[in-house]
Amino acid sequence: MATIQAAACSNVGQFSCSSAATPRSSASGVVSWLCPSAKFSTELRLSSVSSFSQATSALQNSWLVKQSRREVVLPGKVAAARAAAGGEKNVLIVNTNSGGHAVIGFYFAKDLRAAGYGVTILTLGEEASDKMKKPPFSRFSELKELGVQTVWGSNTDIGAAVGSAKFEIVLDNNGKDMDAVKPVADWAKSSGAEQFLFISSAGIYKTTDEPPSVEGDAVKSAGHAEVEKYISELGFSSWASFRPQYMTGSGNNKDCEEWFFDRIVRGRPILVPQPGLQLSNVAHVSDLSSMLTLAVQKPEAANGQIFNAVSDRAVTLAGFARICAKAAGKEVEIITYDPKAAGVDAKKAFPFRTVHFYAEPRAAKELLGWTSKTNLPEDLKERYAEYIKIGRDKKDIKFELDDKILAAVKQPVTV
Amino acid sequence: MAAAMASAISCAAATPAVAAQLQAKGCATTPARAVCVRVSKAFSGLHSIDLPTASVSASSSNARTDGAVKSSRVENRRNPALDVVASAGEKKNILMLGGTRFIGLFLARLLVKEGHQVTLFTRGKAAVTSQLPGETDEEYAAYSSQVKHIKGDRQDFESLKAAFGDKGFNVVYDINGREGTEAEAILNAIPALDQYIFCSSAGVYLKSDLLPHREIDAGDPKSRHKGKLDTEALLESKGVKWTSIRPVYIYGPLNYNPVEEWFFHRLKAGRPIPIPSSGLQITQLGHVKDLATAFVAVLGNEKAIGQVYNISGSRYVTFDGIARACAKAGGFPEPELIHYNPKDFDFGKKKAFPLRDQHFFTSIEKAQVELGWTPEFGLVEGLTDSYNLDFGKGTFRKAADFSTDDMILEKLGKKTFVAA
């Protein structure tokens, strides 16, 4: 058994490991881990490949570090040796080619490789399409380097894309309704998959006087709900559904905090639909990937469960603007307004839902032993640094809706 | 006593399973002691509604309709195996500062039932004991014959040593302390304590854009609850074994703070309910009986030493939602809600609304995970208990005052009311 030398890390809290190893100077099987506090790094050297996956599983379970602060160097030959040794389970991620959820598959693939699983990510559409020029797809070389198989194809003919490859675990991170997901679920069932996971949406919860929305609460009759019911009845050894809200993280396909940074760097006010204290949830995408990975590692615990895939702190709409401004090191003026009175569609004028949209990740904590690592004040600093690095602050952006709202807000009100 | 006996029997039978459950959750247990919490058993006589678990979930506004969900994970983390009351641990000699007004009334009863010796220290303004609504004569007789009382004024620091320094108290429940100096005076009077359990307040938390408040969050040195924060710091500095409980808004029968009372007055009068701003402000109500069981859960609990716990309901609630929940609890029709901008009014010294105009709610996870405690009451269920045992019987603490309501209604051009 391998010992993990992690004595230098003082900020781990839940760290526990039962393996013991002798340090070696050889480069094979080296994994570098950065502490959450980013002050220490821990090197893990193992004397044998087979204990590597055990040890990394143990580490993964007990010490879940955010993607941006964790470096996993998995030399290709180690992964290949492990695959050859057998006993490795394979995961198929069926991934959407656009939108807020696209980035989930990217992080999940990386976490799975670190945890010792074989991964294939099937992105809908064609590799040559324009959509593939945007993140996270533009960064798929990172996945390839880790030994992830990247293929393209259709959700209605998965066999054509993956051939005879066998997958014990399938994640649908693509569909919102039966038309899109049924073919994937049916294929998974008929090809003998043990576990089926689905990325649903916390948007399906019915509004409530008593937030938060907790797993088990009433949902609207939406496509996602129908899909969840269908999957639950297909007879997988383990199935689970994950209901996210909003996500932030490098590689995001859809703007989140960028909308706020666009205005903050240009000295424009942030216009928030009244009253401004509506609660929402923005999670670092690594919180979702760590939750999904735990469900794969603990299929019995995850079976039959709904998991709210969110961080464990809600944020007000105006508060998110303030945190973005602080992350950017700039002042910001926040103006609340009534979309109807301003004659704008709130859905187009503001990036988040304007009602309380508030779920809590109680099931994941209770059943999977998952913890949230999202830290918006810190995470958004990293996002802002990237925003500047790619030169988006220099981009010429038109703020037509903002100007329309400002004009309406400044209108004297006739009583 | 029969109820307590029945509970003790089920406790003995369940103990090994209970201890295993709690140890799995990381709770400290000894073979002799299983942390217990089941208000329906503890307060069987006082509980106006004896609903089986199934109908409780159905009555809550968050009833499950999603049939696909496996119900191995239960709302509020209830576990029948934890349905026990008695702790078989060491019996304590408890001094309770307070105990005759609200929280202490319920807590003292639980402690006496558990076999501890309980002495209340009050100025005697309120009767030392009085029968609670819903309490049987037998239960009341059992309690009043066992609970003791010392009369005195905790503000008179010099008198405390003589008052109770030599009575052998090994646990203090400080229910009504406000300032660090007050707790210090108690510690000076009773130097050797097994535990000092303090009733603090979630009001200490610094306002934040990120919610819920957690115990690790910063306190607000400028809040009017600063004394509570100072007391926690004082306890920590003294090296005494201490535990602090931070409730949010407490409600329940005999509440002297006009939380539910304020809404019930308006509902009974058939008046619209004026709510400041959007009514989307989110807060949290915790039933006093659940608070009492939490206070019991930390007693003699090594894991609780040096710890702070948020204690309140499992769900939060919007201001509009409280109005609707009170209406449901009292069997009133859906109320008319009037929203107004408080900045447009000068109410003088009067409060137009009983709750702070901001989000104010906490996560109770820490207590649930570390203590194995969980609240029994859902909001509507708890408000119904309060209504049936107190406000619905015509009793109240503060008389109805609709003057600020009428100011609001008039300014907004709504029909004003004349009492029938």
CSV table of N, CA and C in Angstrom, one decimal, chain A residues 206 208-219 228-229 232 239 243 274-275 277-279 300-301 303-306 312-316 318-320 322-323 354-356 358 360-363 365-367 376-377, chain B residues 25 60-66 68-77 208-214 216-217 278 280-282 314-318 320-322 324-325 328 357-359 361 363 365 368 378-380:
chain,number,residue,atom,x,y,z
A,206,LYS,N,-40.8,24.0,-8.7
A,206,LYS,CA,-41.9,24.9,-8.6
A,206,LYS,C,-41.5,26.0,-7.6
A,208,THR,N,-41.7,28.5,-4.6
A,208,THR,CA,-42.1,28.1,-3.2
A,208,THR,C,-42.0,29.3,-2.3
A,209,ASP,N,-42.8,29.4,-1.3
A,209,ASP,CA,-42.7,30.4,-0.3
A,209,ASP,C,-41.6,30.1,0.7
A,210,GLU,N,-41.2,28.8,0.7
A,210,GLU,CA,-40.2,28.4,1.6
A,210,GLU,C,-39.0,27.8,0.9
A,211,PRO,N,-38.1,28.7,0.4
A,211,PRO,CA,-36.9,28.2,-0.2
A,211,PRO,C,-36.0,27.6,0.9
A,212,PRO,N,-34.9,26.8,0.6
A,212,PRO,CA,-34.5,26.6,-0.8
A,212,PRO,C,-35.3,25.5,-1.4
A,213,SER,N,-35.1,25.3,-2.7
A,213,SER,CA,-35.6,24.1,-3.4
A,213,SER,C,-34.7,22.9,-3.0
A,214,VAL,N,-35.3,21.9,-2.4
A,214,VAL,CA,-34.6,20.8,-1.9
A,214,VAL,C,-35.0,19.5,-2.7
A,215,GLU,N,-34.1,18.6,-2.9
A,215,GLU,CA,-34.4,17.4,-3.7
A,215,GLU,C,-35.6,16.7,-3.1
A,216,GLY,N,-36.5,16.4,-4.0
A,216,GLY,CA,-37.8,15.8,-3.6
A,216,GLY,C,-38.9,16.8,-3.6
A,217,ASP,N,-38.6,18.1,-3.7
A,217,ASP,CA,-39.7,19.1,-3.8
A,217,ASP,C,-40.4,19.0,-5.2
A,218,ALA,N,-41.6,19.5,-5.2
A,218,ALA,CA,-42.5,19.5,-6.4
A,218,ALA,C,-41.8,20.2,-7.6
A,219,VAL,N,-41.9,19.6,-8.7
A,219,VAL,CA,-41.3,20.2,-10.0
A,219,VAL,C,-42.4,20.5,-11.0
A,228,GLU,N,-36.3,12.3,-16.2
A,228,GLU,CA,-35.9,11.7,-15.0
A,228,GLU,C,-36.8,10.5,-14.7
A,229,LYS,N,-38.1,10.6,-14.9
A,229,LYS,CA,-39.0,9.5,-14.6
A,229,LYS,C,-38.7,8.3,-15.5
A,232,SER,N,-35.5,6.5,-14.5
A,232,SER,CA,-35.7,5.8,-13.2
A,232,SER,C,-36.4,4.4,-13.5
A,239,TRP,N,-29.0,4.9,-11.2
A,239,TRP,CA,-29.3,6.1,-12.0
A,239,TRP,C,-29.4,7.3,-11.0
A,243,ARG,N,-29.3,18.5,-10.9
A,243,ARG,CA,-30.0,19.7,-11.3
A,243,ARG,C,-29.1,20.9,-11.0
A,274,GLN,N,-35.6,44.8,-10.4
A,274,GLN,CA,-36.0,45.0,-9.0
A,274,GLN,C,-36.4,43.7,-8.4
A,275,PRO,N,-36.2,43.5,-7.1
A,275,PRO,CA,-35.6,44.5,-6.2
A,275,PRO,C,-34.1,44.4,-6.0
A,277,LEU,N,-32.5,41.9,-4.6
A,277,LEU,CA,-32.1,40.9,-3.6
A,277,LEU,C,-32.6,39.5,-3.9
A,278,GLN,N,-33.0,39.3,-5.2
A,278,GLN,CA,-33.4,37.9,-5.6
A,278,GLN,C,-32.2,37.0,-5.4
A,279,LEU,N,-32.4,35.8,-4.9
A,279,LEU,CA,-31.2,34.9,-4.7
A,279,LEU,C,-31.1,34.0,-5.9
A,300,GLU,N,-24.1,3.0,-5.4
A,300,GLU,CA,-25.2,2.6,-4.5
A,300,GLU,C,-25.7,3.8,-3.8
A,301,ALA,N,-24.9,4.6,-3.3
A,301,ALA,CA,-25.3,5.8,-2.5
A,301,ALA,C,-26.1,6.7,-3.5
A,303,ASN,N,-27.7,5.9,-6.2
A,303,ASN,CA,-28.8,5.3,-7.0
A,303,ASN,C,-30.2,5.9,-6.6
A,304,GLY,N,-30.9,6.2,-7.6
A,304,GLY,CA,-32.3,6.7,-7.4
A,304,GLY,C,-32.4,8.1,-6.9
A,305,GLN,N,-31.4,8.8,-6.9
A,305,GLN,CA,-31.4,10.1,-6.3
A,305,GLN,C,-31.3,11.3,-7.2
A,306,ILE,N,-31.9,12.4,-6.8
A,306,ILE,CA,-31.8,13.7,-7.4
A,306,ILE,C,-30.8,14.4,-6.7
A,312,ASP,N,-23.0,25.7,-2.1
A,312,ASP,CA,-23.9,25.8,-0.9
A,312,ASP,C,-24.0,27.2,-0.4
A,313,ARG,N,-23.8,28.2,-1.2
A,313,ARG,CA,-24.1,29.6,-0.9
A,313,ARG,C,-24.8,30.2,-2.0
A,314,ALA,N,-26.0,30.8,-1.7
A,314,ALA,CA,-26.7,31.6,-2.7
A,314,ALA,C,-26.2,33.0,-2.7
A,315,VAL,N,-26.4,33.7,-3.8
A,315,VAL,CA,-25.9,35.1,-3.9
A,315,VAL,C,-27.1,35.9,-4.4
A,316,THR,N,-27.2,37.1,-3.9
A,316,THR,CA,-28.2,38.0,-4.5
A,316,THR,C,-27.8,38.5,-5.8
A,318,ALA,N,-27.8,41.7,-7.0
A,318,ALA,CA,-27.0,42.8,-6.8
A,318,ALA,C,-25.7,42.5,-6.1
A,319,GLY,N,-25.7,41.5,-5.2
A,319,GLY,CA,-24.5,41.0,-4.6
A,319,GLY,C,-23.5,40.4,-5.5
A,320,PHE,N,-24.0,39.7,-6.5
A,320,PHE,CA,-23.1,39.1,-7.5
A,320,PHE,C,-22.4,40.3,-8.2
A,322,ARG,N,-21.7,43.2,-7.1
A,322,ARG,CA,-20.7,43.7,-6.1
A,322,ARG,C,-19.5,42.9,-6.1
A,323,ILE,N,-19.7,41.5,-6.0
A,323,ILE,CA,-18.5,40.6,-5.9
A,323,ILE,C,-17.7,40.7,-7.2
A,354,THR,N,-34.9,36.4,-12.8
A,354,THR,CA,-35.1,37.5,-11.9
A,354,THR,C,-36.1,37.2,-10.8
A,355,VAL,N,-36.4,36.0,-10.6
A,355,VAL,CA,-37.1,35.6,-9.4
A,355,VAL,C,-36.1,34.8,-8.5
A,356,HIS,N,-36.5,34.5,-7.3
A,356,HIS,CA,-35.6,33.7,-6.5
A,356,HIS,C,-35.4,32.4,-7.2
A,358,TYR,N,-33.3,29.3,-6.2
A,358,TYR,CA,-32.5,29.0,-5.1
A,358,TYR,C,-32.7,27.5,-4.6
A,360,GLU,N,-30.5,24.1,-2.9
A,360,GLU,CA,-29.3,23.8,-2.0
A,360,GLU,C,-28.9,22.4,-2.3
A,361,PRO,N,-27.6,22.1,-2.2
A,361,PRO,CA,-27.1,20.7,-2.5
A,361,PRO,C,-27.1,19.8,-1.3
A,362,ARG,N,-28.3,19.6,-0.7
A,362,ARG,CA,-28.4,18.8,0.5
A,362,ARG,C,-28.2,17.3,0.3
A,363,ALA,N,-28.7,16.8,-0.8
A,363,ALA,CA,-28.5,15.3,-1.0
A,363,ALA,C,-27.1,15.0,-1.3
A,365,LYS,N,-24.4,16.4,-0.1
A,365,LYS,CA,-23.7,16.4,1.1
A,365,LYS,C,-24.0,15.2,2.0
A,366,GLU,N,-25.3,14.9,2.0
A,366,GLU,CA,-25.7,13.9,2.9
A,366,GLU,C,-25.4,12.5,2.4
A,367,LEU,N,-25.6,12.3,1.1
A,367,LEU,CA,-25.5,10.9,0.6
A,367,LEU,C,-24.1,10.6,0.0
A,376,LEU,N,-16.9,32.4,-4.4
A,376,LEU,CA,-17.1,33.4,-5.5
A,376,LEU,C,-16.1,34.5,-5.4
A,377,PRO,N,-15.8,35.1,-4.3
A,377,PRO,CA,-14.9,36.2,-4.3
A,377,PRO,C,-13.5,35.8,-4.9
B,25,LYS,N,-22.3,9.6,11.4
B,25,LYS,CA,-22.4,11.0,11.1
B,25,LYS,C,-21.2,11.8,11.7
B,60,SER,N,-47.0,20.0,4.3
B,60,SER,CA,-46.0,21.1,4.1
B,60,SER,C,-46.1,21.5,2.7
B,61,SER,N,-45.8,22.8,2.5
B,61,SER,CA,-46.0,23.3,1.1
B,61,SER,C,-45.0,22.7,0.1
B,62,ASN,N,-44.0,22.0,0.7
B,62,ASN,CA,-43.0,21.4,-0.2
B,62,ASN,C,-43.2,19.9,-0.3
B,63,ALA,N,-44.5,19.5,-0.3
B,63,ALA,CA,-44.8,18.0,-0.4
B,63,ALA,C,-44.2,17.4,-1.7
B,64,ARG,N,-43.7,16.2,-1.6
B,64,ARG,CA,-43.1,15.6,-2.7
B,64,ARG,C,-44.2,15.1,-3.7
B,65,THR,N,-44.1,15.4,-4.9
B,65,THR,CA,-45.0,14.8,-5.9
B,65,THR,C,-44.2,14.1,-6.9
B,66,ASP,N,-42.9,14.1,-6.8
B,66,ASP,CA,-42.0,13.5,-7.7
B,66,ASP,C,-41.9,12.0,-7.4
B,68,ALA,N,-40.7,9.6,-8.9
B,68,ALA,CA,-39.5,8.9,-9.3
B,68,ALA,C,-38.4,8.9,-8.3
B,69,VAL,N,-38.5,9.8,-7.3
B,69,VAL,CA,-37.4,10.0,-6.3
B,69,VAL,C,-37.5,8.9,-5.3
B,70,LYS,N,-36.4,8.3,-5.0
B,70,LYS,CA,-36.4,7.3,-4.0
B,70,LYS,C,-36.4,8.0,-2.7
B,71,SER,N,-37.2,7.5,-1.7
B,71,SER,CA,-37.4,8.2,-0.5
B,71,SER,C,-36.5,7.7,0.6
B,72,SER,N,-35.3,7.2,0.3
B,72,SER,CA,-34.5,6.8,1.4
B,72,SER,C,-33.9,8.0,2.1
B,73,ARG,N,-33.9,9.1,1.4
B,73,ARG,CA,-33.4,10.3,2.0
B,73,ARG,C,-34.6,11.1,2.5
B,74,VAL,N,-34.7,11.3,3.7
B,74,VAL,CA,-35.9,11.9,4.3
B,74,VAL,C,-35.7,13.4,4.5
B,75,GLU,N,-36.8,14.1,4.1
B,75,GLU,CA,-36.8,15.5,4.4
B,75,GLU,C,-36.5,15.8,5.9
B,76,ASN,N,-35.7,16.8,6.2
B,76,ASN,CA,-35.3,17.0,7.6
B,76,ASN,C,-34.5,15.9,8.3
B,77,ARG,N,-34.0,15.0,7.5
B,77,ARG,CA,-33.1,14.0,8.0
B,77,ARG,C,-33.8,13.2,9.2
B,208,SER,N,-24.6,40.0,4.6
B,208,SER,CA,-23.8,39.4,3.5
B,208,SER,C,-24.6,39.2,2.2
B,209,ASP,N,-23.9,39.3,1.1
B,209,ASP,CA,-24.5,39.0,-0.2
B,209,ASP,C,-24.5,37.5,-0.4
B,210,LEU,N,-23.8,36.8,0.4
B,210,LEU,CA,-23.7,35.3,0.2
B,210,LEU,C,-24.4,34.7,1.4
B,211,LEU,N,-25.3,33.9,1.1
B,211,LEU,CA,-26.2,33.3,2.2
B,211,LEU,C,-26.4,31.8,1.9
B,212,PRO,N,-26.7,31.0,2.9
B,212,PRO,CA,-27.1,31.4,4.3
B,212,PRO,C,-25.9,31.7,5.1
B,213,HIS,N,-26.1,32.3,6.3
B,213,HIS,CA,-25.0,32.5,7.3
B,213,HIS,C,-24.6,31.2,7.8
B,214,ARG,N,-23.3,31.0,8.0
B,214,ARG,CA,-22.8,29.8,8.6
B,214,ARG,C,-22.0,30.2,9.8
B,216,ILE,N,-19.1,29.9,10.6
B,216,ILE,CA,-17.7,30.4,10.4
B,216,ILE,C,-17.7,31.8,9.9
B,217,ASP,N,-18.9,32.4,9.6
B,217,ASP,CA,-18.9,33.7,9.0
B,217,ASP,C,-18.6,34.8,10.0
B,278,SER,N,-40.5,44.4,-1.4
B,278,SER,CA,-41.0,43.4,-2.3
B,278,SER,C,-41.7,42.2,-1.7
B,280,LEU,N,-40.0,39.8,-0.9
B,280,LEU,CA,-39.2,38.7,-1.2
B,280,LEU,C,-38.0,38.5,-0.3
B,281,GLN,N,-37.9,39.3,0.7
B,281,GLN,CA,-36.9,39.2,1.7
B,281,GLN,C,-37.1,37.8,2.4
B,282,ILE,N,-35.9,37.1,2.5
B,282,ILE,CA,-36.0,35.7,3.1
B,282,ILE,C,-35.5,35.7,4.5
B,314,SER,N,-35.7,24.1,9.2
B,314,SER,CA,-35.0,23.5,8.1
B,314,SER,C,-35.1,24.3,6.8
B,315,ARG,N,-36.2,25.0,6.6
B,315,ARG,CA,-36.5,25.8,5.4
B,315,ARG,C,-36.5,27.2,5.8
B,316,TYR,N,-36.2,28.1,4.8
B,316,TYR,CA,-36.3,29.5,5.0
B,316,TYR,C,-37.7,29.9,4.5
B,317,VAL,N,-38.0,31.2,4.6
B,317,VAL,CA,-39.3,31.7,4.2
B,317,VAL,C,-39.3,33.1,3.8
B,318,THR,N,-40.0,33.5,2.7
B,318,THR,CA,-40.1,34.9,2.3
B,318,THR,C,-41.1,35.6,3.2
B,320,ASP,N,-43.6,37.4,2.4
B,320,ASP,CA,-44.9,37.1,1.9
B,320,ASP,C,-45.3,35.7,2.3
B,321,GLY,N,-44.4,34.8,2.3
B,321,GLY,CA,-44.6,33.4,2.7
B,321,GLY,C,-45.0,33.2,4.1
B,322,ILE,N,-44.5,34.1,5.0
B,322,ILE,CA,-44.9,34.0,6.4
B,322,ILE,C,-46.4,34.3,6.6
B,324,ARG,N,-48.7,34.0,4.4
B,324,ARG,CA,-49.5,32.9,3.9
B,324,ARG,C,-49.5,31.7,4.8
B,325,ALA,N,-48.3,31.5,5.4
B,325,ALA,CA,-48.2,30.3,6.3
B,325,ALA,C,-49.1,30.5,7.5
B,328,LYS,N,-52.6,29.9,6.7
B,328,LYS,CA,-52.9,28.4,6.7
B,328,LYS,C,-53.0,27.9,8.1
B,357,ASP,N,-35.7,44.3,7.8
B,357,ASP,CA,-36.0,44.4,6.4
B,357,ASP,C,-34.8,44.1,5.6
B,358,GLN,N,-34.5,42.8,5.6
B,358,GLN,CA,-33.3,42.3,4.8
B,358,GLN,C,-33.4,40.7,4.8
B,359,HIS,N,-32.5,40.1,4.0
B,359,HIS,CA,-32.4,38.7,4.1
B,359,HIS,C,-31.8,38.4,5.5
B,361,PHE,N,-31.1,34.6,7.3
B,361,PHE,CA,-31.3,33.2,7.6
B,361,PHE,C,-29.9,32.5,7.6
B,363,SER,N,-27.7,28.5,7.9
B,363,SER,CA,-27.7,27.1,7.7
B,363,SER,C,-27.6,26.4,9.0
B,365,GLU,N,-27.0,23.2,9.1
B,365,GLU,CA,-26.3,21.9,8.8
B,365,GLU,C,-25.3,21.5,9.9
B,368,GLN,N,-27.1,19.7,12.5
B,368,GLN,CA,-27.7,18.5,12.1
B,368,GLN,C,-26.6,17.4,11.9
B,378,GLY,N,-42.2,21.7,10.7
B,378,GLY,CA,-42.2,22.5,9.4
B,378,GLY,C,-42.9,23.8,9.8
B,379,LEU,N,-42.9,24.8,8.9
B,379,LEU,CA,-43.4,26.1,9.3
B,379,LEU,C,-44.9,26.1,9.5
B,380,VAL,N,-45.7,25.6,8.6
B,380,VAL,CA,-47.1,25.7,8.8
B,380,VAL,C,-47.5,24.9,10.0
